[in-house]
Amino acid sequence: MSFLAFVLVAQVAAAGQPSPPVLTFPEKGLDDSVAYAGYSTRFFRDATNNTLQIYLDRREGRTVHLLANGENESLGFSARRADNSPADLQWDGTDARVWRRARTSYLSYELQSRDAEVHLGRFVLGSMRIERDVQYFKEHTRSFSEAPYALAEFVALTATLAKQSPTVQRAALAALGARSLAVLEQRVMLRMIDVRVSGPSAGATIEQLSLDGRDTLRLTVTPLSGTTLASADARHWVLRASTGTPLRMRVTISSTGRTLSPLTRAEIFTDDFLAWARDVQQHGDATRARWIERQITGIELLSSREKLMAGLPTYATYFGRDMLVSALMMQPIWRPEMSEFVLAAALRKLSASGEVSHEEALGGQALRESAAEAVALLRRTDSVPAVRADSLRRAAIARLRAGRATRENYHMVDDEYQLPIMAARYLDDSRVSAERKRRWLLGREGAQTRLALLLSELAVVADRSAPYAANPVTTNFVAFAPRDATADAYDGAPRWFSQSWRDSGAGYANGKFAMDVNGVYIPHALQATQRIVRALRTLGVLSDTETARMPALQRSATLMRYVRDSTALTAAIRTWQGALGEFVVRLTPAEVQTRVAARVRALPAADRTYWRAFPPSGDGIEFLAVALDAAGQRIGVANSDPATRIFLDGLMETAQVSGRGRDALLRDVSLFARDYPEGLLVPAVGAVVANDAYATPAVWKAFADDAYHGPRVVWGREVNLFLLGVASHLPLMTQDAAGAELLRNAALRVRDAVSASGFRSELWSYEFPNGRPQAVRYGSGGDVQLWSTTDLAVQYVWARLPQ
């Protein structure tokens, strides 16, 4: 950056368009500042109206800027005192300033510190996915004296290319738009492009070019009055305050990344819902009105014409599961256009074989994955015949040439069964005319119609569920994929990936066959398939003549049979509806007391002291195991996944609930309101997502080491699924006063505990600071999460229930 350019940035930053925060966390009167424990964040709109989040995590001294744009970018740095402890950075003023020049967007804001000296380092400019990994692997805690952070995949690429022939080098460099290997190496490293330690233009700017040279991220820090920049290089910047004055700095970030096209609340929500929200704001409780407004704004921050993002700051991009489940929950308050939008986004990203994309990788993350694949291919050329080596080199160059193209992850298995449920709900939506549904189905995503893509996805559902439908034994359930290694946490047993929503290492307690996939989603996906086929025939888009021509039906004999013979599909549905019985765990009162006592003895001292004060209930328990192990044995982890069953069953039920269906409903609902450590409910916190008291010590250890889906966390998604599910069943129990009372009381207990926690976010945890459970922010929890804002649907639906 030239001297004139540096001065110009400083001048425009001072005079740019003021941009007040759209949202702030914690917010006085809504959030418990103690629970946020040194974490604060602000959301802004940049000059193109795209979402930009800044958070200060004073617990670890990390400041991160998320650009929720078309590249999912971020800029982060660590701030420390001279003794290496986290610095005390605070907001200085309220507004940011935003502007745009050519294709570059800028945002500037100010910080201050009570520390007389602040050191900045561990700069990471790139994709938010990279920042996420940096924090997960604790790269941000390393010494400022170490080499500046550089992405390992890009470093490996330059090192590998240096060993290739000139021909291969030229082809690779051309694919990345670089004149020489030296130019490519410069892109890999952070670059100081201006440092001025004195005078009116004092400041430092660091820059990161994208691997293909098409985009630039910059971070500038300018000392303000009373503060000086003592030194700055690519590793370490030092700012000092004059005696008796606060340390103050201006931070300016800029990006050339692609922008998105945000949606407004009027485009997202129904008129009835918006009228209800206005009524609450005008005549209701003021605090509740603020919660509602914050969540509506949160949805707007996540929504654009290109996609719905899963959550901010960590997941500011497309996630199939998050989008589909949230859309199902939001259907009472979203416009029908949102259903069309969500389904089209999922269909557009299907694999060639019809699988639903779990997560997209774009921008810097796509380049990262492409570089890693190219390196792997080039390294293999040394150990294969010459002809094969040439083929590998061509493949590596092709990876680099397509490096920025959006990449899809098809690793998960649950979203395959969520899409048909969402599609059936849309095709059953009475708000949408038959003609409009036909136009939408026959519209195209790329080269194929949405109808053809939908059938391709239904073929995946039919084929994967066919073995159990034909022979209902547990070994024919849909299984998770095996992991390569074994782990001591599970006594050396074979390991399985967690490929549904509990996608942490311990999420399914090393289960191979998940209850939510096999006991809940697949039966409902098959029912949805039946409703879809019926709707397609009614709409006239799936005649017998067209059936014979559909590629998906030609590829899947099972789906073809279901389309031609509805009784075959009915039989498969009935068989799969019996799958849930394989997961039922029943324990006597004595077994409950023995296992809970053993688990409490193994808890940390503060937890143990608190839970021991409560006498056992003296009741037995029945619950659905989170999964089966490789031998088909139930894993004794009581869990919140029945909330999904309660919710989905509620979408389907049209008559009074009775008999075994009533018993199962009451069983699952009761678990949420039963006090921990026997059930799931922790007072003033909420219903935790798992209770491992009935499992083995190996499972206890796994959840202690990886708490993300364990007994120390509540997920907003699960709470909202539960409350929406109960609400959908209450109108069906008019002839069952006792059952209705149990459902309502259980829902109120859960709702009141969550309200007392002060959280309605992605997830939260709890600690025992004063001998009692106190809700606290979970370390990597999202501030605005798509499926947590479904609390809006919960409030709207419950407000309309007869009291």
Short mmCIF file of C-alpha atoms in Angstrom, two decimals, residues 204-449:
data_model
loop_
_atom_site.label_atom_id
_atom_site.label_comp_id
_atom_site.label_asym_id
_atom_site.label_seq_id
_atom_site.Cartn_x
_atom_site.Cartn_y
_atom_site.Cartn_z
CA ALA A 204 0.20 -1.00 10.21
CA THR A 205 -1.52 -2.96 7.45
CA ILE A 206 -1.32 -6.66 6.79
CA GLU A 207 -2.62 -8.37 3.67
CA GLN A 208 -3.57 -11.88 2.59
CA LEU A 209 -4.05 -12.66 -1.09
CA SER A 210 -6.14 -15.65 -2.09
CA LEU A 211 -4.24 -18.59 -3.57
CA ASP A 212 -5.57 -17.79 -7.04
CA GLY A 213 -4.86 -14.06 -6.64
CA ARG A 214 -8.48 -13.07 -7.25
CA ASP A 215 -9.29 -11.72 -3.79
CA THR A 216 -7.58 -9.66 -1.11
CA LEU A 217 -8.18 -9.33 2.62
CA ARG A 218 -6.56 -6.48 4.55
CA LEU A 219 -6.39 -5.51 8.20
CA THR A 220 -5.19 -2.07 9.29
CA VAL A 221 -4.65 -0.91 12.87
CA THR A 222 -4.26 2.83 13.45
CA PRO A 223 -3.24 4.20 16.87
CA LEU A 224 -5.48 7.04 18.02
CA SER A 225 -4.77 10.03 20.23
CA GLY A 226 -2.62 9.12 23.24
CA THR A 227 -1.48 5.82 21.72
CA THR A 228 1.61 4.98 19.69
CA LEU A 229 2.58 2.08 17.47
CA ALA A 230 5.91 1.01 18.97
CA SER A 231 6.74 -1.71 16.43
CA ALA A 232 5.12 -3.93 13.81
CA ASP A 233 6.14 -6.80 11.57
CA ALA A 234 4.29 -9.78 10.11
CA ARG A 235 4.39 -11.58 13.48
CA HIS A 236 3.94 -9.03 16.21
CA TRP A 237 2.59 -5.50 16.66
CA VAL A 238 3.00 -3.45 19.85
CA LEU A 239 0.84 -0.48 20.85
CA ARG A 240 1.50 1.71 23.91
CA ALA A 241 -0.59 4.33 25.64
CA SER A 242 0.67 7.56 27.13
CA THR A 243 0.67 7.70 30.91
CA GLY A 244 -2.79 8.24 32.30
CA THR A 245 -4.66 7.76 29.00
CA PRO A 246 -6.52 4.72 27.68
CA LEU A 247 -4.97 2.80 24.82
CA ARG A 248 -7.10 3.44 21.73
CA MET A 249 -6.93 2.10 18.20
CA ARG A 250 -8.95 2.09 15.00
CA VAL A 251 -9.31 -1.27 13.20
CA THR A 252 -10.10 -1.22 9.49
CA ILE A 253 -10.84 -4.37 7.50
CA SER A 254 -11.44 -4.75 3.78
CA SER A 255 -12.37 -7.50 1.35
CA THR A 256 -12.90 -7.94 -2.37
CA GLY A 257 -15.04 -11.06 -1.83
CA ARG A 258 -18.35 -11.67 -3.60
CA THR A 259 -21.42 -10.20 -1.97
CA LEU A 260 -24.81 -11.80 -1.27
CA SER A 261 -28.33 -10.41 -1.81
CA PRO A 262 -30.07 -10.21 1.59
CA LEU A 263 -33.76 -10.95 2.11
CA THR A 264 -36.01 -8.71 4.20
CA ARG A 265 -38.46 -9.84 6.87
CA ALA A 266 -41.37 -9.05 4.55
CA GLU A 267 -39.97 -11.56 2.06
CA ILE A 268 -39.42 -14.23 4.73
CA PHE A 269 -42.36 -14.15 7.15
CA THR A 270 -46.12 -14.40 6.67
CA ASP A 271 -48.26 -11.32 7.12
CA ASP A 272 -50.07 -13.00 10.02
CA PHE A 273 -46.84 -13.63 11.89
CA LEU A 274 -45.55 -10.08 11.37
CA ALA A 275 -48.88 -8.69 12.57
CA TRP A 276 -48.63 -10.89 15.67
CA ALA A 277 -45.07 -9.72 16.31
CA ARG A 278 -46.16 -6.08 16.00
CA ASP A 279 -49.00 -6.71 18.42
CA VAL A 280 -46.61 -8.19 20.99
CA GLN A 281 -44.35 -5.17 20.59
CA GLN A 282 -47.24 -2.76 21.08
CA HIS A 283 -49.23 -4.50 23.79
CA GLY A 284 -47.14 -7.31 25.24
CA ASP A 285 -44.26 -7.71 27.63
CA ALA A 286 -41.42 -5.37 26.64
CA THR A 287 -38.66 -7.92 27.26
CA ARG A 288 -40.47 -10.56 25.23
CA ALA A 289 -40.95 -8.06 22.43
CA ARG A 290 -37.20 -7.39 22.38
CA TRP A 291 -36.48 -11.14 22.20
CA ILE A 292 -38.83 -11.49 19.25
CA GLU A 293 -37.32 -8.52 17.42
CA ARG A 294 -33.81 -9.84 17.98
CA GLN A 295 -34.73 -13.23 16.55
CA ILE A 296 -36.48 -11.73 13.52
CA THR A 297 -33.37 -9.65 12.88
CA GLY A 298 -31.24 -12.77 13.33
CA ILE A 299 -33.17 -14.53 10.56
CA GLU A 300 -32.62 -11.53 8.30
CA LEU A 301 -28.88 -11.63 9.01
CA LEU A 302 -28.80 -15.29 7.93
CA SER A 303 -30.97 -15.01 4.81
CA SER A 304 -30.04 -14.06 1.27
CA ARG A 305 -31.36 -14.93 -2.17
CA GLU A 306 -28.37 -17.19 -2.65
CA LYS A 307 -28.75 -19.29 0.53
CA LEU A 308 -29.67 -19.52 4.18
CA MET A 309 -26.64 -19.61 6.43
CA ALA A 310 -26.55 -22.06 9.33
CA GLY A 311 -25.22 -19.71 11.99
CA LEU A 312 -22.97 -16.85 12.95
CA PRO A 313 -20.08 -16.64 13.48
CA THR A 314 -18.89 -20.20 12.98
CA TYR A 315 -21.19 -21.59 10.28
CA ALA A 316 -21.85 -18.63 7.97
CA THR A 317 -22.61 -20.79 4.96
CA TYR A 318 -24.99 -23.43 3.62
CA PHE A 319 -25.69 -26.52 5.74
CA GLY A 320 -28.33 -28.84 4.28
CA ARG A 321 -29.51 -30.33 7.57
CA ASP A 322 -29.79 -26.99 9.36
CA MET A 323 -31.72 -25.47 6.48
CA LEU A 324 -34.16 -28.37 6.01
CA VAL A 325 -34.95 -28.95 9.70
CA SER A 326 -35.32 -25.21 10.33
CA ALA A 327 -37.64 -24.80 7.35
CA LEU A 328 -39.86 -27.60 8.66
CA MET A 329 -40.05 -25.90 12.04
CA MET A 330 -40.62 -22.44 10.55
CA GLN A 331 -43.37 -23.44 8.14
CA PRO A 332 -46.16 -21.94 10.32
CA ILE A 333 -44.56 -18.48 10.10
CA TRP A 334 -42.62 -18.51 6.80
CA ARG A 335 -44.03 -17.67 3.40
CA PRO A 336 -44.41 -20.60 0.96
CA GLU A 337 -41.68 -19.01 -1.16
CA MET A 338 -39.21 -19.96 1.57
CA SER A 339 -40.10 -23.65 1.19
CA GLU A 340 -39.48 -23.39 -2.54
CA PHE A 341 -36.23 -21.60 -1.93
CA VAL A 342 -34.97 -24.16 0.62
CA LEU A 343 -35.89 -27.15 -1.52
CA ALA A 344 -34.34 -25.63 -4.65
CA ALA A 345 -31.10 -24.90 -2.78
CA ALA A 346 -30.88 -28.51 -1.58
CA LEU A 347 -31.79 -30.01 -4.97
CA ARG A 348 -29.27 -27.78 -6.74
CA LYS A 349 -26.49 -29.27 -4.62
CA LEU A 350 -27.38 -32.96 -4.95
CA SER A 351 -24.57 -35.31 -5.86
CA ALA A 352 -24.69 -37.13 -9.18
CA SER A 353 -26.23 -40.09 -7.36
CA GLY A 354 -28.83 -37.98 -5.53
CA GLU A 355 -27.26 -37.40 -2.11
CA VAL A 356 -28.00 -34.20 -0.19
CA SER A 357 -25.07 -31.88 0.49
CA HIS A 358 -24.33 -31.44 4.17
CA GLU A 359 -22.03 -28.41 3.87
CA GLU A 360 -20.52 -26.31 1.14
CA ALA A 361 -16.90 -25.20 0.91
CA LEU A 362 -16.31 -21.98 -0.99
CA GLY A 363 -13.71 -19.29 -1.45
CA GLY A 364 -10.60 -19.91 0.61
CA GLN A 365 -11.89 -23.22 1.97
CA ALA A 366 -12.58 -24.55 -1.54
CA LEU A 367 -9.07 -23.52 -2.58
CA ARG A 368 -7.70 -25.21 0.53
CA GLU A 369 -9.40 -28.52 -0.25
CA SER A 370 -8.39 -28.34 -3.91
CA ALA A 371 -4.76 -27.70 -2.96
CA ALA A 372 -4.75 -30.66 -0.58
CA GLU A 373 -6.12 -32.97 -3.28
CA ALA A 374 -3.61 -31.68 -5.84
CA VAL A 375 -0.72 -32.30 -3.44
CA ALA A 376 -1.92 -35.84 -2.72
CA LEU A 377 -2.15 -36.60 -6.44
CA LEU A 378 1.29 -35.17 -7.24
CA ARG A 379 2.94 -37.05 -4.39
CA ARG A 380 1.60 -40.33 -5.76
CA THR A 381 3.37 -39.83 -9.09
CA ASP A 382 6.67 -41.09 -7.65
CA SER A 383 5.33 -44.59 -7.01
CA VAL A 384 3.30 -45.39 -10.14
CA PRO A 385 4.12 -46.16 -13.81
CA ALA A 386 4.79 -43.23 -16.12
CA VAL A 387 1.43 -43.38 -17.88
CA ARG A 388 -0.41 -43.38 -14.57
CA ALA A 389 1.82 -40.56 -13.28
CA ASP A 390 0.87 -38.35 -16.24
CA SER A 391 -2.79 -39.00 -15.52
CA LEU A 392 -2.33 -38.04 -11.87
CA ARG A 393 -0.54 -34.82 -12.84
CA ARG A 394 -3.38 -33.85 -15.20
CA ALA A 395 -5.89 -34.56 -12.44
CA ALA A 396 -3.92 -32.40 -10.01
CA ILE A 397 -3.86 -29.48 -12.46
CA ALA A 398 -7.61 -29.89 -13.01
CA ARG A 399 -8.16 -29.65 -9.25
CA LEU A 400 -6.23 -26.39 -9.13
CA ARG A 401 -8.00 -25.00 -12.18
CA ALA A 402 -11.37 -25.59 -10.51
CA GLY A 403 -10.04 -24.58 -7.11
CA ARG A 404 -12.55 -21.83 -6.35
CA ALA A 405 -15.60 -23.79 -7.50
CA THR A 406 -17.97 -24.51 -4.62
CA ARG A 407 -17.41 -27.97 -3.20
CA GLU A 408 -20.02 -30.09 -1.44
CA ASN A 409 -19.67 -32.47 1.51
CA TYR A 410 -21.88 -35.58 1.36
CA HIS A 411 -20.52 -37.26 4.49
CA MET A 412 -23.73 -37.09 6.57
CA VAL A 413 -26.67 -39.48 6.23
CA ASP A 414 -29.58 -37.78 8.02
CA ASP A 415 -30.22 -35.03 5.47
CA GLU A 416 -31.10 -37.62 2.80
CA TYR A 417 -34.24 -38.39 4.80
CA GLN A 418 -35.06 -34.80 5.76
CA LEU A 419 -35.44 -33.53 2.20
CA PRO A 420 -38.42 -35.79 1.29
CA ILE A 421 -40.21 -34.74 4.48
CA MET A 422 -39.75 -31.08 3.53
CA ALA A 423 -40.83 -31.74 -0.07
CA ALA A 424 -43.98 -33.54 1.05
CA ARG A 425 -44.87 -30.63 3.33
CA TYR A 426 -44.53 -28.22 0.42
CA LEU A 427 -46.60 -30.33 -1.96
CA ASP A 428 -49.30 -30.64 0.74
CA ASP A 429 -49.30 -26.87 1.42
CA SER A 430 -52.80 -25.58 0.72
CA ARG A 431 -51.47 -22.02 0.43
CA VAL A 432 -49.77 -22.93 -2.86
CA SER A 433 -51.86 -23.48 -5.99
CA ALA A 434 -51.55 -26.65 -8.04
CA GLU A 435 -50.38 -24.64 -11.04
CA ARG A 436 -47.63 -22.99 -9.06
CA LYS A 437 -46.45 -26.37 -7.71
CA ARG A 438 -46.33 -27.74 -11.27
CA ARG A 439 -44.31 -24.76 -12.49
CA TRP A 440 -41.91 -25.12 -9.60
CA LEU A 441 -41.42 -28.87 -10.13
CA LEU A 442 -40.81 -28.45 -13.84
CA GLY A 443 -38.44 -25.54 -13.33
CA ARG A 444 -34.74 -26.26 -13.68
CA GLU A 445 -31.70 -26.29 -11.46
CA GLY A 446 -28.90 -26.49 -14.00
CA ALA A 447 -29.54 -29.15 -16.62
CA GLN A 448 -32.29 -31.02 -14.76
CA THR A 449 -35.81 -30.25 -13.66
#
